[in-house]
Each structure stands twice: as structure tokens, then as C-alpha cells.
Amino acid sequence: MELTHTPHSAVNRGAITLFEAVIYFVLALAVLAIAITQGGSLFNRNDASTEYSNAAELMTNTRTMLKTSGIYNFAAADAMTGALIQFGGAPANMTVVGTKSSGSAKLQNLWGGAVTVQPVSTAGGQKSTFSLTYAAVPQEACITLATKLSAAPSIVTTLVNGTSTNGAIAASAIGAQCTADKGSVGQNTLTFTSNT
């Protein structure tokens, strides 16, 4: 009995050629470059959404935790913000600078800017309303926060970089009020005044 031997091809049919490898590598680099350029924008939108939720929670918690006998009995923003943190009213994903239980801790937003609540005197001199201020807000987030929060029923006045608006801010107006970032640092300060 004689064994027959079939010749095998030296080329492995599952392997890729050097030319194909270069094409795959270039395509992978292109996908990575697109992901990096588009990813920053997605993170910016996510940050604005997170801070919108934080602001809404701060407004609610300030009303329910700090108002006694119809007034906010605090001297200034530092005391009121510190008390809100001490009472557990700061959102869990916000940065607290200092000891929470001290009554003098401070809040920072995702961009490293200060976040404060402070009493606001009404026409009769009573501190029956309050304001929420966000500093160092990037331009895109400024537009998002200002348009969304100014439309909330509990917000009567929105101050964007010194420009005050009663009620909801129109999309056509907010673009001129929010200033461009300096490098990657936001330059906008927003203050939202509550009606209660």
C-alpha cells in the first residue's frame, strides 16, 4: 500500500497581507480620531445635564431645608451654602470643599467653579427668596443651563454675566450673553433667583 501525499500551499489562507494590515491600521486610526474629536462634545453635554440636575436638586433642597418661618435667616452666601451642605442638601456628585459637618464647607461644580446659595431680600426687606449662583461655566453649558433653568416655574430672574432676564431666556438672546471659554476654562457666571 502506497501513501499519497498531497502538496500543501505555503500560504496560510487565514493570514492578512502587509497591505491589508496597513489599511486596517489606517481605518482604526481614523475611527479613533473621530471618537476623540466627537467625544469632547459628548462629555460637555453630559456635564451640562449633570449640573442641570444638580441645580434643580439644590433649588428644591434649599427651599425645603433652609426656609424657616417664611424667611432664609442667613447673613450671606457662605453661611447659607455651608448650612445646606451640613444639612445634607448638596447633591452626591458635587465636590464639597471642607468638612461637611462644619457649616462652612463650600461647593464646586464639575468645571471647578463655586456654587452658592444666598438669601435675597424682597421689597419689604424680608429674606423670603434666595438665589443660586454658578461660576466658571463653559459657554455651551451656560447656554443649556440658562435656557432650561430660566424656564422653570420657580425661577423669576436669571442673571447671565451681568445681564438680567425675567422669566425664560429666549434661545436667540442667550448666545450673546454666554461668553466663549478661555482655553478650556469657562468664563460665565449664572445666578438664578427663586420666587419662594
XYZ file of N, CA and C in Angstrom:
588
model
N 0.821 -1.138 0.000
C 0.000 0.000 0.000
C 0.895 1.241 0.000
N 0.566 2.075 -0.850
C 1.389 3.253 -1.053
C 0.646 4.492 -0.568
N 1.311 5.345 0.210
C 0.693 6.574 0.711
C 0.870 7.684 -0.304
N -0.206 8.366 -0.544
C -0.106 9.507 -1.453
C -0.037 10.785 -0.622
N 0.760 11.595 -1.067
C 0.994 12.851 -0.344
C 0.526 14.006 -1.218
N -0.432 14.785 -0.672
C -0.889 15.946 -1.443
C -0.070 17.152 -1.039
N 0.378 17.919 -1.964
C 1.195 19.085 -1.641
C 0.340 20.171 -0.965
N 0.903 20.790 0.079
C 0.227 21.891 0.773
C 0.779 23.222 0.289
N -0.120 24.164 0.238
C 0.288 25.509 -0.154
C 1.029 26.148 1.018
N 2.034 26.885 0.738
C 2.838 27.538 1.758
C 2.125 28.756 2.339
N 1.101 29.261 1.658
C 0.373 30.439 2.109
C -0.783 30.008 3.004
N -0.830 30.571 4.193
C -1.930 30.300 5.098
C -3.095 31.172 4.666
N -4.212 30.567 4.329
C -5.339 31.305 3.766
C -5.985 32.250 4.778
N -5.755 32.081 6.077
C -6.345 32.942 7.094
C -5.522 34.176 7.409
N -4.356 34.294 6.926
C -3.469 35.416 7.223
C -3.792 36.611 6.338
N -3.425 37.799 6.840
C -3.605 39.004 6.025
C -2.244 39.434 5.509
N -2.314 40.120 4.414
C -1.071 40.605 3.818
C -0.656 41.901 4.511
N 0.552 42.312 4.266
C 1.044 43.557 4.846
C 0.206 44.752 4.376
N -0.196 44.744 3.129
C -1.015 45.813 2.569
C -2.366 45.885 3.288
N -3.006 44.741 3.535
C -4.276 44.717 4.252
C -4.100 45.206 5.689
N -3.003 44.832 6.318
C -2.730 45.256 7.690
C -2.605 46.777 7.766
N -1.959 47.396 6.796
C -1.809 48.847 6.754
C -3.175 49.512 6.594
N -4.020 48.952 5.747
C -5.365 49.516 5.538
C -6.164 49.446 6.838
N -6.137 48.294 7.523
C -6.857 48.149 8.792
C -6.324 49.133 9.838
N -5.042 49.322 9.874
C -4.418 50.235 10.832
C -4.853 51.674 10.570
N -4.876 52.085 9.317
C -5.304 53.440 8.946
C -6.782 53.637 9.292
N -7.614 52.641 9.038
C -9.040 52.746 9.375
C -9.234 52.856 10.897
N -8.476 52.084 11.654
C -8.568 52.139 13.113
C -8.163 53.526 13.623
N -7.099 54.100 13.042
C -6.679 55.443 13.435
C -7.753 56.483 13.105
N -8.402 56.344 11.960
C -9.452 57.282 11.564
C -10.633 57.210 12.531
N -11.036 55.998 12.909
C -12.137 55.831 13.856
C -11.761 56.427 15.210
N -10.541 56.193 15.645
C -10.069 56.730 16.919
C -10.050 58.262 16.901
N -9.601 58.843 15.804
C -9.557 60.307 15.688
C -10.964 60.905 15.733
N -11.905 60.275 15.067
C -13.292 60.758 15.086
C -13.868 60.650 16.497
N -13.595 59.531 17.156
C -14.103 59.334 18.521
C -13.543 60.393 19.471
N -12.284 60.726 19.328
C -11.667 61.729 20.209
C -12.255 63.110 19.956
N -12.425 63.492 18.697
C -12.944 64.828 18.399
C -14.411 64.963 18.779
N -15.205 63.918 18.599
C -16.617 63.981 18.944
C -16.859 63.715 20.426
N -15.967 62.997 21.054
C -16.123 62.620 22.456
C -16.150 63.809 23.380
N -15.328 64.811 23.140
C -15.301 66.000 23.987
C -16.648 66.692 24.009
N -17.293 66.762 22.869
C -18.601 67.393 22.787
C -19.642 66.601 23.581
N -19.552 65.281 23.503
C -20.487 64.445 24.256
C -20.293 64.626 25.751
N -19.030 64.712 26.206
C -18.770 64.922 27.623
C -19.296 66.278 28.074
N -19.140 67.313 27.228
C -19.630 68.647 27.586
C -21.141 68.634 27.780
N -21.861 67.929 26.883
C -23.312 67.856 27.005
C -23.710 67.093 28.267
N -22.975 66.027 28.557
C -23.263 65.242 29.751
C -23.020 66.077 31.012
N -21.936 66.859 31.028
C -21.639 67.723 32.180
C -22.757 68.746 32.395
N -23.254 69.329 31.316
C -24.332 70.312 31.426
C -25.603 69.656 31.963
N -25.900 68.452 31.520
C -27.086 67.739 32.012
C -26.944 67.403 33.489
N -25.738 66.985 33.879
C -25.493 66.665 35.283
C -25.670 67.897 36.151
N -25.113 69.029 35.732
C -25.231 70.249 36.524
C -26.648 70.813 36.518
N -27.395 70.580 35.457
C -28.807 70.979 35.433
C -29.565 70.222 36.530
N -29.311 68.913 36.622
C -29.938 68.096 37.675
C -29.486 68.548 39.059
N -28.190 68.841 39.183
C -27.668 69.324 40.470
C -28.337 70.636 40.875
N -28.473 71.552 39.923
C -29.086 72.854 40.215
C -30.537 72.688 40.653
N -31.261 71.822 39.962
C -32.660 71.579 40.332
C -32.744 70.997 41.742
N -31.843 70.072 42.076
C -31.826 69.480 43.411
C -31.453 70.523 44.472
N -30.492 71.376 44.157
C -30.099 72.436 45.094
C -31.258 73.395 45.367
N -31.989 73.750 44.324
C -33.125 74.666 44.483
C -34.180 74.039 45.395
N -34.500 72.786 45.149
C -35.511 72.094 45.955
C -35.055 71.942 47.402
N -33.819 71.489 47.593
C -33.311 71.267 48.945
C -33.174 72.571 49.731
N -32.801 73.644 49.057
C -32.685 74.934 49.745
C -34.044 75.367 50.277
N -35.077 75.231 49.436
C -36.424 75.605 49.851
C -36.909 74.766 51.038
N -36.695 73.462 50.954
C -37.251 72.581 51.986
C -36.422 72.541 53.266
N -35.113 72.768 53.180
C -34.249 72.621 54.357
C -33.892 73.924 55.067
N -33.867 75.033 54.340
C -33.320 76.258 54.923
C -34.329 77.363 55.218
N -35.541 77.243 54.739
C -36.532 78.296 54.962
C -37.294 78.001 56.255
N -37.221 78.925 57.193
C -37.952 78.779 58.454
C -38.769 80.036 58.707
N -40.008 79.829 59.074
C -40.942 80.944 59.341
C -41.018 81.912 58.168
N -40.919 81.368 56.961
C -41.071 82.176 55.748
C -39.843 82.937 55.306
N -38.705 82.797 56.014
C -37.503 83.529 55.603
C -36.269 82.617 55.613
N -35.258 83.080 54.896
C -33.938 82.432 54.904
C -33.071 83.275 55.841
N -32.935 82.838 57.076
C -32.276 83.632 58.100
C -30.759 83.399 58.087
N -30.110 83.894 57.052
C -28.663 83.767 56.897
C -28.096 85.126 56.519
N -26.865 85.378 56.959
C -26.235 86.673 56.693
C -25.744 86.788 55.249
N -25.215 85.692 54.709
C -24.612 85.767 53.369
C -24.536 84.369 52.740
N -23.952 84.336 51.542
C -23.866 83.095 50.772
C -23.051 82.007 51.459
N -21.926 82.378 52.066
C -21.082 81.362 52.707
C -21.818 80.621 53.815
N -22.518 81.354 54.652
C -23.245 80.734 55.765
C -24.388 79.861 55.260
N -25.103 80.344 54.259
C -26.253 79.599 53.737
C -25.807 78.348 52.989
N -24.774 78.471 52.164
C -24.248 77.314 51.431
C -23.684 76.284 52.405
N -22.946 76.747 53.399
C -22.390 75.846 54.408
C -23.471 75.087 55.157
N -24.556 75.778 55.499
C -25.671 75.136 56.196
C -26.349 74.097 55.306
N -26.530 74.420 54.035
C -27.152 73.470 53.098
C -26.330 72.187 53.007
N -25.019 72.325 52.924
C -24.132 71.153 52.874
C -24.223 70.384 54.194
N -24.174 71.103 55.296
C -24.222 70.481 56.621
C -25.519 69.691 56.827
N -26.635 70.191 56.292
C -27.929 69.525 56.437
C -28.116 68.380 55.442
N -27.119 68.147 54.572
C -27.212 67.060 53.595
C -27.928 67.437 52.313
N -27.993 68.717 52.011
C -28.715 69.183 50.832
C -27.900 69.272 49.557
N -26.597 68.972 49.628
C -25.762 69.023 48.420
C -25.893 67.721 47.647
N -26.029 67.777 46.316
C -26.083 66.552 45.525
C -24.823 65.703 45.740
N -24.985 64.409 45.703
C -23.882 63.481 45.998
C -22.724 63.601 45.021
N -22.987 63.989 43.774
C -21.908 64.052 42.780
C -21.238 65.422 42.683
N -21.567 66.333 43.601
C -20.895 67.640 43.613
C -19.705 67.583 44.561
N -18.679 68.357 44.241
C -17.477 68.415 45.075
C -17.724 69.333 46.264
N -17.487 68.802 47.460
C -17.590 69.590 48.689
C -16.174 69.900 49.145
N -15.866 71.177 49.298
C -14.549 71.609 49.761
C -14.669 71.958 51.237
N -13.963 71.223 52.068
C -14.042 71.423 53.511
C -14.794 70.278 54.160
N -15.023 70.411 55.447
C -15.717 69.390 56.226
C -17.213 69.636 56.172
N -17.975 68.633 55.703
C -19.423 68.777 55.546
C -20.115 69.215 56.832
N -19.708 68.648 57.930
C -20.406 68.902 59.195
C -20.054 70.243 59.842
N -19.113 70.980 59.262
C -18.648 72.225 59.893
C -19.610 73.403 59.727
N -20.421 73.364 58.688
C -21.291 74.504 58.401
C -20.603 75.590 57.603
N -19.338 75.357 57.244
C -18.600 76.359 56.459
C -18.008 75.767 55.180
N -18.399 74.551 54.820
C -17.892 73.921 53.592
C -18.425 74.664 52.369
N -17.764 74.474 51.255
C -18.138 75.133 50.007
C -18.416 74.080 48.928
N -19.156 74.477 47.883
C -19.498 73.581 46.780
C -18.804 74.007 45.499
N -18.435 73.008 44.682
C -17.878 73.275 43.354
C -18.655 72.479 42.319
N -18.814 73.092 41.127
C -19.451 72.384 40.027
C -18.417 71.514 39.304
N -18.840 70.819 38.265
C -17.948 69.917 37.530
C -16.787 70.637 36.859
N -16.906 71.949 36.675
C -15.865 72.726 36.000
C -14.944 73.423 36.995
N -15.135 73.177 38.278
C -14.274 73.758 39.312
C -14.708 75.117 39.803
N -15.848 75.604 39.345
C -16.348 76.905 39.788
C -17.168 76.794 41.060
N -17.250 77.894 41.790
C -18.017 77.927 43.029
C -19.516 77.870 42.746
N -20.225 77.169 43.622
C -21.687 77.116 43.567
C -22.180 77.561 44.936
N -23.020 78.600 44.944
C -23.505 79.146 46.216
C -25.009 79.379 46.189
N -25.594 79.341 47.376
C -26.975 79.791 47.561
C -26.914 80.936 48.566
N -27.763 81.941 48.360
C -27.755 83.068 49.289
C -29.142 83.674 49.395
N -29.448 84.255 50.551
C -30.764 84.864 50.722
C -30.886 86.136 49.879
N -32.115 86.401 49.439
C -32.399 87.610 48.669
C -33.546 88.344 49.364
N -33.336 89.618 49.628
C -34.380 90.425 50.281
C -35.419 90.864 49.274
N -36.664 90.801 49.665
C -37.754 91.274 48.814
C -38.001 92.751 49.102
N -39.011 93.305 48.463
C -39.307 94.735 48.610
C -39.559 95.129 50.070
N -40.125 94.227 50.856
C -40.409 94.542 52.253
C -39.217 94.351 53.172
N -38.062 93.962 52.613
C -36.859 93.775 53.403
C -36.701 92.372 53.972
N -37.722 91.543 53.812
C -37.651 90.165 54.286
C -36.801 89.325 53.334
N -36.032 88.396 53.887
C -35.228 87.471 53.068
C -36.080 86.242 52.751
N -37.119 86.455 51.946
C -38.081 85.392 51.668
C -37.792 84.627 50.379
N -36.775 85.036 49.646
C -36.371 84.296 48.449
C -34.861 84.061 48.518
N -34.357 83.315 47.545
C -32.921 83.035 47.518
C -32.456 82.924 46.077
N -31.136 82.958 45.915
C -30.557 82.784 44.582
C -29.517 81.668 44.603
N -29.334 81.056 43.447
C -28.330 80.015 43.230
C -27.362 80.546 42.183
N -26.063 80.557 42.513
C -25.052 81.089 41.586
C -24.072 79.995 41.189
N -23.792 79.924 39.903
C -22.815 79.002 39.315
C -21.710 79.833 38.669
N -20.443 79.557 39.003
C -19.308 80.274 38.410
C -18.490 79.328 37.539
N -17.672 79.909 36.662
C -16.749 79.179 35.767
C -17.473 78.184 34.866
N -18.598 78.596 34.320
C -19.402 77.728 33.456
C -18.945 77.887 32.007
N -18.639 76.780 31.307
C -18.267 76.861 29.892
C -19.435 77.390 29.045
N -19.099 77.908 27.865
C -20.100 78.553 27.017
C -21.268 77.630 26.661
N -20.987 76.416 26.189
C -22.068 75.510 25.802
C -22.964 75.186 26.990
N -22.356 74.922 28.137
C -23.134 74.616 29.338
C -23.911 75.839 29.809
N -23.348 77.015 29.644
C -24.023 78.261 30.007
C -25.334 78.388 29.234
N -25.276 78.124 27.953
C -26.474 78.209 27.104
C -27.522 77.204 27.572
N -27.085 75.968 27.816
C -28.014 74.916 28.239
C -28.632 75.230 29.590
N -27.790 75.555 30.576
C -28.304 75.831 31.919
C -29.227 77.044 31.937
N -28.818 78.109 31.262
C -29.617 79.343 31.286
C -30.979 79.142 30.638
N -31.037 78.483 29.503
C -32.328 78.313 28.828
C -33.237 77.355 29.596
N -32.670 76.271 30.121
C -33.508 75.295 30.827
C -33.964 75.801 32.196
N -33.022 76.317 32.995
C -33.386 76.741 34.347
C -34.239 78.008 34.354
N -34.002 78.922 33.422
C -34.802 80.153 33.397
C -36.268 79.864 33.080
N -36.534 78.736 32.441
C -37.906 78.358 32.099
C -38.614 77.622 33.230
N -37.895 77.289 34.295
C -38.504 76.589 35.430
C -39.509 77.515 36.118
N -40.624 76.971 36.576
C -41.648 77.823 37.193
C -41.187 78.529 38.464
N -40.211 77.985 39.158
C -39.766 78.601 40.417
C -38.722 79.703 40.223
N -38.230 79.895 38.991
C -37.195 80.908 38.715
C -37.862 82.172 38.167
N -37.623 83.301 38.844
C -38.211 84.558 38.368
C -37.214 85.416 37.603
N -35.938 85.341 37.998
C -34.918 86.157 37.347
C -33.670 85.322 37.110
N -33.072 85.500 35.924
C -31.808 84.842 35.595
C -30.807 85.927 35.218
N -29.647 85.871 35.851
C -28.580 86.835 35.592
C -27.424 86.077 34.938
N -27.101 86.438 33.700
C -26.004 85.803 32.975
C -24.951 86.863 32.693
N -23.818 86.764 33.380
C -22.716 87.709 33.187
C -23.171 89.171 33.273
N -24.053 89.465 34.213
C -24.498 90.834 34.423
C -25.763 91.222 33.681
N -26.238 90.386 32.754
C -27.465 90.679 32.021
C -28.628 89.957 32.679
N -29.604 90.717 33.155
C -30.741 90.155 33.882
C -31.934 89.939 32.949
N -32.601 88.789 33.135
C -33.787 88.475 32.351
C -34.862 87.950 33.292
N -36.065 88.521 33.188
C -37.208 87.999 33.943
C -37.881 86.928 33.109
N -38.141 85.779 33.726
C -38.779 84.685 33.003
C -37.777 83.924 32.147
N -38.312 83.176 31.199
C -37.480 82.330 30.344
C -36.631 83.165 29.389
N -35.384 82.759 29.205
C -34.486 83.431 28.257
C -34.666 82.790 26.888
N -34.847 83.626 25.874
C -35.015 83.125 24.514
C -33.696 82.584 23.979
N -33.790 81.520 23.200
C -32.589 80.925 22.605
C -31.854 81.944 21.734
N -32.587 82.856 21.119
C -31.958 83.861 20.263
C -31.154 84.875 21.066
N -31.452 85.042 22.338
C -30.760 86.040 23.159
C -29.595 85.461 23.954
N -29.675 84.206 24.330
C -28.682 83.647 25.247
C -27.304 83.496 24.605
N -27.245 83.280 23.319
C -25.953 83.129 22.641
C -25.059 84.342 22.816
N -25.645 85.518 22.861
C -24.868 86.748 23.036
C -24.487 86.972 24.490
N -25.229 86.398 25.425
C -24.964 86.609 26.848
C -23.867 85.681 27.384
N -23.794 84.451 26.871
C -22.781 83.489 27.318
C -21.493 83.716 26.536
N -20.387 83.949 27.242
C -19.124 84.257 26.586
C -18.305 82.997 26.318
N -17.395 83.110 25.367
C -16.548 81.980 24.975
C -15.580 81.620 26.094
N -15.147 80.370 26.078
C -14.191 79.888 27.077
C -12.816 80.467 26.804
N -12.017 80.555 27.848
C -10.624 80.972 27.722
C -9.800 79.699 27.825
N -9.356 79.188 26.672
C -8.737 77.863 26.647
C -9.818 76.845 26.928
N -9.647 76.056 27.964
C -10.681 75.094 28.339
C -11.427 75.520 29.597
N -11.259 76.772 30.002
C -11.867 77.260 31.241
C -13.079 78.140 30.924
N -14.218 77.800 31.534
C -15.430 78.586 31.350
C -15.337 79.933 32.047
N -15.935 80.952 31.437
C -15.851 82.323 31.948
C -17.205 82.888 32.374
N -18.220 82.039 32.437
C -19.576 82.528 32.667
C -20.025 82.348 34.113
N -20.766 83.344 34.606
C -21.375 83.272 35.929
C -22.882 83.433 35.755
N -23.634 82.476 36.295
C -25.092 82.477 36.183
C -25.700 82.526 37.576
N -26.706 83.362 37.748
C -27.424 83.448 39.021
C -28.917 83.314 38.738
N -29.536 82.358 39.427
C -30.957 82.079 39.279
C -31.660 82.445 40.580
N -32.643 83.358 40.505
C -33.357 83.781 41.710
C -34.717 83.094 41.762
N -34.968 82.459 42.895
C -36.197 81.709 43.110
C -37.334 82.655 43.513
N -38.561 82.216 43.301
C -39.705 83.028 43.706
C -40.226 82.642 45.085
N -39.605 81.651 45.712
C -40.039 81.239 47.058
C -38.851 80.984 47.961
